[in-house]
XYZ file of C-alpha atoms in Angstrom:
443
model
C 7.132 3.077 11.805
C 9.250 -0.017 12.535
C 6.262 -1.850 13.968
C 4.283 -1.074 10.828
C 7.059 -2.417 8.608
C 7.242 -5.575 10.738
C 3.438 -5.899 10.575
C 3.047 -5.786 14.347
C -0.322 -4.138 13.877
C -1.472 -4.026 17.519
C 1.812 -2.578 18.649
C 1.735 0.005 15.878
C -1.758 1.151 16.888
C -0.649 1.560 20.530
C 2.577 3.340 19.607
C 0.942 5.861 17.257
C -1.912 6.413 19.683
C 0.597 7.289 22.397
C 2.462 9.577 19.987
C -0.850 11.264 19.210
C -1.539 11.861 22.901
C 1.907 13.302 23.516
C 1.634 15.698 20.577
C -1.792 16.857 21.714
C -0.656 17.379 25.337
C 1.771 20.057 24.124
C -1.093 21.967 22.440
C -3.597 23.322 25.008
C -5.811 24.654 22.203
C -6.596 21.033 21.215
C -9.110 19.527 23.641
C -10.180 15.958 24.281
C -13.749 14.922 23.548
C -15.914 12.237 25.119
C -16.229 10.603 21.698
C -13.495 8.018 21.570
C -13.803 7.876 17.791
C -12.928 11.572 17.427
C -10.724 11.888 20.541
C -9.618 15.480 19.874
C -11.219 18.705 18.773
C -10.168 22.316 18.357
C -9.654 24.793 15.575
C -5.861 24.271 15.560
C -6.298 20.588 14.647
C -6.721 21.778 11.067
C -3.367 21.825 9.266
C -1.547 19.836 11.993
C 0.683 17.632 9.847
C 1.967 15.612 12.814
C -1.593 14.768 13.912
C -2.553 13.785 10.370
C 0.536 11.555 10.179
C -0.541 9.728 13.368
C -4.067 9.256 12.070
C -2.740 7.992 8.725
C -0.462 5.398 10.330
C -3.135 4.249 12.796
C -5.396 3.739 9.787
C -2.711 1.652 8.052
C -2.308 -0.502 11.175
C -6.041 -1.081 11.433
C -6.088 -2.047 7.751
C -3.381 -4.586 8.486
C -5.544 -5.958 11.293
C -8.416 -6.172 8.742
C -10.487 -3.839 10.882
C -11.548 -1.906 7.833
C -14.251 0.271 9.384
C -11.802 1.689 11.920
C -9.150 2.032 9.256
C -11.431 4.078 6.982
C -12.483 6.366 9.826
C -8.878 7.206 10.690
C -8.025 7.744 7.028
C -10.923 10.203 6.808
C -9.735 12.026 9.932
C -6.295 12.454 8.381
C -7.866 13.583 5.096
C -9.950 16.210 6.799
C -6.828 17.701 8.382
C -4.800 17.676 5.185
C -7.419 18.951 2.743
C -6.860 22.643 2.079
C -3.682 22.754 4.172
C -0.353 24.144 3.026
C 1.009 20.638 2.514
C -1.916 19.032 0.611
C 0.113 18.879 -2.618
C 3.167 16.894 -1.523
C 3.945 13.180 -1.786
C 2.705 12.431 1.739
C -0.690 13.876 0.856
C -0.734 11.767 -2.283
C -0.009 8.661 -0.204
C -2.916 9.476 2.143
C -5.374 10.042 -0.717
C -4.190 6.807 -2.372
C -4.482 4.784 0.844
C -7.937 6.126 1.633
C -9.168 5.211 -1.848
C -7.533 1.797 -1.598
C -9.112 0.898 1.748
C -12.589 1.707 0.388
C -11.993 -0.754 -2.448
C -10.556 -3.334 -0.052
C -13.702 -2.918 2.039
C -15.842 -3.366 -1.060
C -14.016 -6.552 -2.080
C -14.247 -7.891 1.472
C -17.990 -7.270 1.432
C -18.364 -9.411 -1.686
C -16.627 -12.186 0.259
C -18.964 -11.599 3.236
C -16.020 -10.434 5.360
C -17.046 -6.829 5.836
C -19.930 -4.407 5.425
C -19.891 -2.655 2.030
C -18.728 0.954 1.820
C -21.416 3.584 1.509
C -22.034 5.397 -1.787
C -20.608 8.503 -0.081
C -17.403 6.630 0.737
C -17.038 5.319 -2.806
C -17.489 8.863 -4.140
C -14.881 10.094 -1.660
C -12.514 7.349 -2.803
C -12.943 8.407 -6.432
C -12.128 12.039 -5.532
C -9.114 11.067 -3.419
C -7.685 8.699 -6.054
C -7.994 11.357 -8.762
C -6.120 13.759 -6.478
C -3.480 11.140 -5.692
C -2.897 10.451 -9.372
C -2.362 14.160 -10.117
C -0.098 14.636 -7.094
C 2.035 11.616 -7.923
C 2.453 12.945 -11.462
C 3.448 16.347 -10.119
C 5.907 14.965 -7.577
C 7.352 11.902 -9.368
C 6.512 12.333 -13.067
C 3.908 10.799 -15.372
C 5.663 7.465 -15.630
C 5.953 6.777 -11.874
C 4.831 3.383 -10.656
C 2.739 5.160 -8.019
C 0.728 6.699 -10.873
C 0.118 3.267 -12.351
C -1.051 1.810 -9.025
C -3.505 4.663 -8.587
C -4.782 4.315 -12.145
C -5.630 0.650 -11.421
C -7.642 1.667 -8.358
C -9.442 4.358 -10.374
C -10.235 1.731 -13.031
C -11.850 -0.478 -10.423
C -14.149 2.333 -9.296
C -14.998 3.181 -12.920
C -16.053 -0.456 -13.456
C -18.191 -0.219 -10.338
C -19.980 2.758 -11.919
C -20.171 0.906 -15.305
C -17.924 3.562 -16.897
C -16.075 0.901 -18.842
C -14.264 3.128 -21.340
C -12.774 5.183 -18.515
C -11.787 1.995 -16.705
C -10.122 0.479 -19.743
C -8.236 3.710 -20.502
C -6.968 3.715 -16.900
C -5.816 0.117 -17.085
C -4.161 0.608 -20.480
C -2.226 3.591 -19.201
C -1.181 1.664 -16.068
C 0.067 -1.195 -18.277
C 2.137 1.241 -20.353
C 3.800 2.592 -17.194
C 4.470 -0.842 -15.684
C 5.994 -2.122 -18.943
C 8.370 0.887 -19.084
C 9.316 0.762 -15.406
C 13.026 0.170 -14.651
C 12.319 -2.662 -12.181
C 10.419 -5.854 -12.926
C 6.664 -5.212 -12.576
C 5.507 -8.609 -13.914
C 3.007 -9.304 -11.161
C 1.536 -5.834 -11.419
C 1.198 -6.335 -15.168
C -0.521 -9.732 -14.604
C -2.987 -8.219 -12.154
C -3.699 -5.240 -14.447
C -4.233 -7.515 -17.489
C -6.809 -9.439 -15.477
C -8.569 -6.212 -14.484
C -8.534 -4.955 -18.077
C -9.998 -8.224 -19.368
C -12.655 -8.132 -16.651
C -13.692 -4.598 -17.664
C -14.123 -5.775 -21.274
C -15.987 -8.874 -20.101
C -18.418 -6.877 -17.934
C -19.123 -4.420 -20.735
C -19.847 -7.279 -23.125
C -22.235 -9.117 -20.799
C -24.701 -6.303 -20.021
C -28.334 -7.007 -20.801
C -28.454 -4.299 -23.481
C -24.966 -4.930 -24.727
C -24.238 -5.973 -28.233
C -20.814 -7.626 -28.251
C -18.372 -4.801 -28.835
C -15.254 -6.918 -29.005
C -14.343 -10.485 -29.842
C -14.718 -12.732 -26.824
C -11.551 -14.503 -27.993
C -9.656 -11.222 -27.839
C -10.918 -10.676 -24.297
C -9.695 -14.138 -23.380
C -6.182 -13.139 -24.469
C -5.934 -10.690 -21.569
C -6.603 -13.499 -19.127
C -4.274 -15.903 -20.946
C -1.402 -13.440 -20.668
C -2.217 -12.756 -17.007
C -2.312 -16.474 -16.159
C 0.919 -17.141 -18.018
C 2.779 -14.441 -16.079
C 1.473 -15.718 -12.750
C 2.596 -19.237 -13.640
C 6.005 -18.081 -14.937
C 6.546 -16.268 -11.628
C 5.417 -19.321 -9.620
C 2.507 -17.309 -8.188
C -0.137 -19.929 -8.949
C -1.404 -20.270 -5.389
C -2.679 -16.734 -4.836
C -6.164 -15.325 -5.028
C -5.426 -13.099 -8.056
C -4.362 -16.164 -10.062
C -7.614 -17.917 -9.189
C -9.520 -14.766 -10.134
C -7.838 -14.744 -13.573
C -8.727 -18.403 -14.107
C -12.320 -17.710 -13.142
C -12.515 -14.735 -15.524
C -10.968 -16.812 -18.271
C -13.709 -19.371 -17.724
C -16.338 -16.648 -18.023
C -14.812 -15.487 -21.322
C -14.914 -19.061 -22.669
C -18.503 -19.406 -21.468
C -19.475 -16.205 -23.272
C -17.976 -17.691 -26.443
C -19.960 -20.948 -25.942
C -16.699 -22.827 -25.370
C -18.256 -24.699 -22.479
C -15.703 -27.479 -22.113
C -12.859 -24.931 -21.836
C -14.922 -22.860 -19.418
C -15.408 -25.866 -17.120
C -11.638 -26.587 -17.091
C -10.874 -22.999 -16.078
C -13.603 -22.923 -13.446
C -12.462 -26.208 -11.922
C -8.815 -25.036 -11.794
C -9.926 -21.801 -10.178
C -12.093 -23.717 -7.685
C -9.131 -25.843 -6.632
C -7.026 -22.754 -5.875
C -9.861 -21.055 -3.961
C -10.322 -24.181 -1.829
C -6.630 -24.284 -0.998
C -6.689 -20.632 0.035
C -10.067 -20.325 1.746
C -11.287 -23.858 2.509
C -14.369 -25.623 1.188
C -17.068 -23.348 2.654
C -16.015 -19.916 1.411
C -18.443 -17.870 -0.676
C -16.019 -17.894 -3.635
C -16.274 -21.656 -3.667
C -20.038 -21.319 -3.922
C -19.669 -18.896 -6.863
C -17.478 -21.337 -8.765
C -19.782 -24.274 -8.065
C -22.686 -22.276 -9.500
C -20.666 -21.405 -12.628
C -19.650 -25.034 -13.109
C -23.261 -26.149 -12.589
C -24.440 -23.685 -15.260
C -21.867 -24.984 -17.743
C -22.834 -28.608 -17.020
C -26.437 -27.632 -17.591
C -25.529 -26.374 -21.067
C -24.055 -29.719 -22.051
C -27.022 -31.489 -20.476
C -25.120 -33.163 -17.633
C -28.224 -32.680 -15.512
C -27.404 -34.803 -12.480
C -23.878 -33.398 -12.026
C -25.177 -29.860 -12.562
C -27.851 -30.357 -9.926
C -25.243 -31.614 -7.430
C -23.101 -28.502 -7.985
C -26.130 -26.219 -7.560
C -27.094 -27.949 -4.333
C -23.529 -27.724 -2.988
C -23.359 -24.030 -3.881
C -26.694 -23.318 -2.209
C -25.622 -25.171 0.934
C -22.467 -23.003 1.220
C -24.467 -19.811 0.661
C -26.939 -20.792 3.378
C -24.033 -21.582 5.700
C -22.723 -18.056 5.087
C -26.165 -16.425 5.430
C -25.998 -15.359 1.808
C -28.937 -17.122 0.193
C -30.953 -14.133 -0.947
C -28.690 -12.546 -3.581
C -28.454 -12.734 -7.367
C -25.984 -15.615 -7.225
C -28.543 -17.606 -5.294
C -31.220 -16.608 -7.839
C -29.029 -18.113 -10.584
C -28.851 -21.351 -8.655
C -32.626 -21.558 -8.270
C -32.988 -20.703 -11.960
C -30.682 -23.577 -12.925
C -32.438 -26.002 -10.614
C -35.735 -24.937 -12.149
C -34.481 -25.958 -15.588
C -33.320 -29.357 -14.358
C -36.579 -30.096 -12.555
C -38.478 -29.197 -15.730
C -36.258 -31.481 -17.810
C -36.925 -34.279 -15.328
C -40.688 -33.750 -15.693
C -41.023 -32.450 -12.132
C -43.047 -29.418 -13.214
C -44.385 -28.265 -9.807
C -40.912 -28.538 -8.314
C -39.607 -26.530 -11.250
C -42.119 -23.768 -10.464
C -40.983 -23.834 -6.835
C -37.400 -23.092 -7.966
C -38.469 -20.411 -10.430
C -40.637 -18.791 -7.756
C -37.527 -18.286 -5.604
C -35.457 -17.075 -8.570
C -38.016 -14.453 -9.674
C -38.601 -13.242 -6.094
C -34.913 -12.558 -5.629
C -34.389 -10.970 -9.056
C -37.382 -8.658 -8.614
C -36.073 -7.616 -5.216
C -32.597 -6.800 -6.526
C -33.233 -5.764 -10.120
C -36.811 -4.469 -10.140
C -39.958 -6.037 -11.651
C -39.204 -5.012 -15.258
C -35.619 -6.309 -15.618
C -34.775 -8.675 -18.493
C -33.519 -11.211 -15.930
C -37.047 -11.318 -14.500
C -38.418 -11.773 -18.001
C -36.045 -14.696 -18.494
C -37.641 -16.497 -15.560
C -41.124 -15.785 -17.005
C -39.959 -17.292 -20.298
C -38.954 -20.475 -18.508
C -42.231 -20.596 -16.550
C -44.016 -20.557 -19.865
C -41.835 -23.420 -20.999
C -42.918 -25.460 -17.975
C -46.568 -25.048 -18.981
C -45.733 -25.882 -22.620
C -43.906 -29.029 -21.604
C -47.143 -30.092 -19.935
C -48.969 -29.279 -23.232
C -50.762 -26.301 -21.625
C -49.905 -24.125 -24.619
C -52.588 -21.472 -24.164
C -51.568 -21.028 -20.535
C -47.880 -20.781 -21.596
C -48.707 -17.765 -23.754
C -49.460 -15.650 -20.648
C -45.945 -15.557 -19.084
C -44.354 -15.506 -22.556
C -46.326 -12.402 -23.574
C -45.507 -10.796 -20.226
C -41.795 -11.528 -20.837
C -42.006 -9.875 -24.243
C -43.502 -6.764 -22.621
C -40.579 -6.595 -20.197
C -38.045 -7.023 -22.981
C -39.683 -4.100 -24.816
C -39.603 -1.947 -21.666
C -35.916 -2.756 -21.243
C -35.178 -1.703 -24.798
C -34.139 -5.113 -26.117
C -34.372 -5.252 -29.921
C -35.889 -7.984 -32.076
C -32.458 -9.455 -32.853
C -31.653 -9.993 -29.195
C -31.292 -13.693 -28.421
C -33.668 -13.544 -25.461
C -36.350 -11.855 -27.603
C -35.824 -14.307 -30.439
C -36.238 -17.266 -28.057
C -39.453 -16.041 -26.441
C -41.083 -14.822 -29.658
C -40.277 -18.203 -31.247
C -41.933 -19.958 -28.334
C -45.043 -17.815 -28.757
C -45.359 -18.560 -32.490
C -45.024 -22.318 -31.903
C -47.548 -22.287 -29.049
C -50.073 -20.296 -31.080
C -49.886 -22.904 -33.831
C -50.281 -25.741 -31.383
C -53.257 -24.068 -29.670
C -55.032 -23.958 -33.027
C -54.535 -27.707 -33.487
C -56.658 -30.199 -31.613
C -54.275 -31.793 -29.120
C -54.565 -35.356 -27.856
C -55.161 -35.607 -24.124
C -51.676 -36.849 -23.271
C -50.583 -34.141 -20.902
C -49.968 -34.642 -17.242
C -52.256 -33.286 -14.550
C -52.514 -29.486 -14.645
C -49.621 -27.726 -12.974
C -50.265 -25.624 -9.880
C -51.090 -21.964 -10.269
C -48.145 -19.603 -10.425
C -49.051 -16.019 -9.523
C -51.652 -15.009 -12.167
C -50.709 -17.724 -14.632
C-alpha cells in the first residue's frame, strides 16, 4: 500500500504479487495454472476478499505504469471474485467498480491519442454496468452528496456521451456539479473539469448531422468560459484539461461563426498542448486542422494550406492518416486547390476525403454528400455545368436518405447550386472554360 501511495509502481506490482502467492500457498484448494494471465484457479477463489484485494491493487499499479491492458485484466479478475459475494455491497466493492470503469475510459482516451488500443464494446458495456453499481454503492455507504458519487457521475456521463445519450450525460454532469458545489472542501478543479465535460456534451449534441440547434451556442460557450476561468484562477493553466477547455471553447465559437475568436482559442490551446506533448503529438495535429479550417473560412488560403499540410505530416508520422480527422484535412485542401484553379489537384484531395468518409461513415452519410457537393463545384468552376449536376443530384439523394430537411443548410446550398447550374446550362455559354477536368468515378 505504501509503494502505491509513493507511486513506486514496479515495486507495488512485485509486492502485491508476492502477497498473492503467499495467500494462495495457504489454500491447497486453489491451484496454479499454466496461464500466467490467470495464475490461479479453483472453486474457492470465488468470494476470496484477500485475493480480490491483491488483484485490485496490482491493477492500480499497472494503471500507474500506463500498462492499461494488464490493468484492465486484473480489475476484471477482481470484479469476477467480488460479484455476487457477501461483500459486494461495501465501499471497497464500490471502489473496485469505480476503478474498473475509470480504466476503461482512460484506455479509450489514450486510444484517441494513439497511446493505447481502444477498449472493446464489451469492456465499455462492462464499465457502464460497474459505474452504475459504484454510484449506487457510494450513495448507500456515504450518502447521496458524497464526492465519490460526483466522481462516478462524471465517468457515467462520459460513457453516455460515447453512446450519444446526451440528455443522460448532461443530467449526470449537472448532478455532479451540484454535489461538488455543496462539498465541504474546495472542489474547484473538479468543478472546472465537469463544466468542460458538460459544455462538450451540449456541443456534441448540437453538431450532429441531423441536429437542429437545441441551445444557444453562446450559452454553451459559457460552460467553457467558467471552466477556463477556474483553471486560470487556480494557476492550473499548463495542464491538459485546461487545453481541452480552450479547444472546446474554440469549437463553440466556430459553431457560432465567431471565427476570429475560435482561432484565438485554438491557438492558445495549441500552445499548451505543445508544451505538454511536444510538436508531433496527435493533439497538435487536431488543433492545426481546426485552425486551418477557420483560416479557410476567412479566406486566408495560403496560411490554411500550411496548417493542413503540417497537420497531415504529424498524422503520417503517427501512422494515423486514414481517419476522419485526416479526411477533414483532405477536404479543406480540396477547397483551397479549387480556389486556386488547380481543379485536378482538387479532385485528388476530394478523392481521398470521400474514400475515408465512406470507409468510416458509410456510403450514404451526409459527410459523403458534402464531398460530392464540392466535386460538383469543381466542375462548375470550370464551366462544366451539366456535368456538375451529376454529383449535386447524387448529394441531394444522400441528404434525403439521411433525413435532412429542406431547411438544412447543406440541402439549401446544394439545391441552390443545382438551380443556378440548370439556368446556366440552358444559356449558350462562351467557350472560356479550361480544359475538361479528369474523370472522377462516374462523373
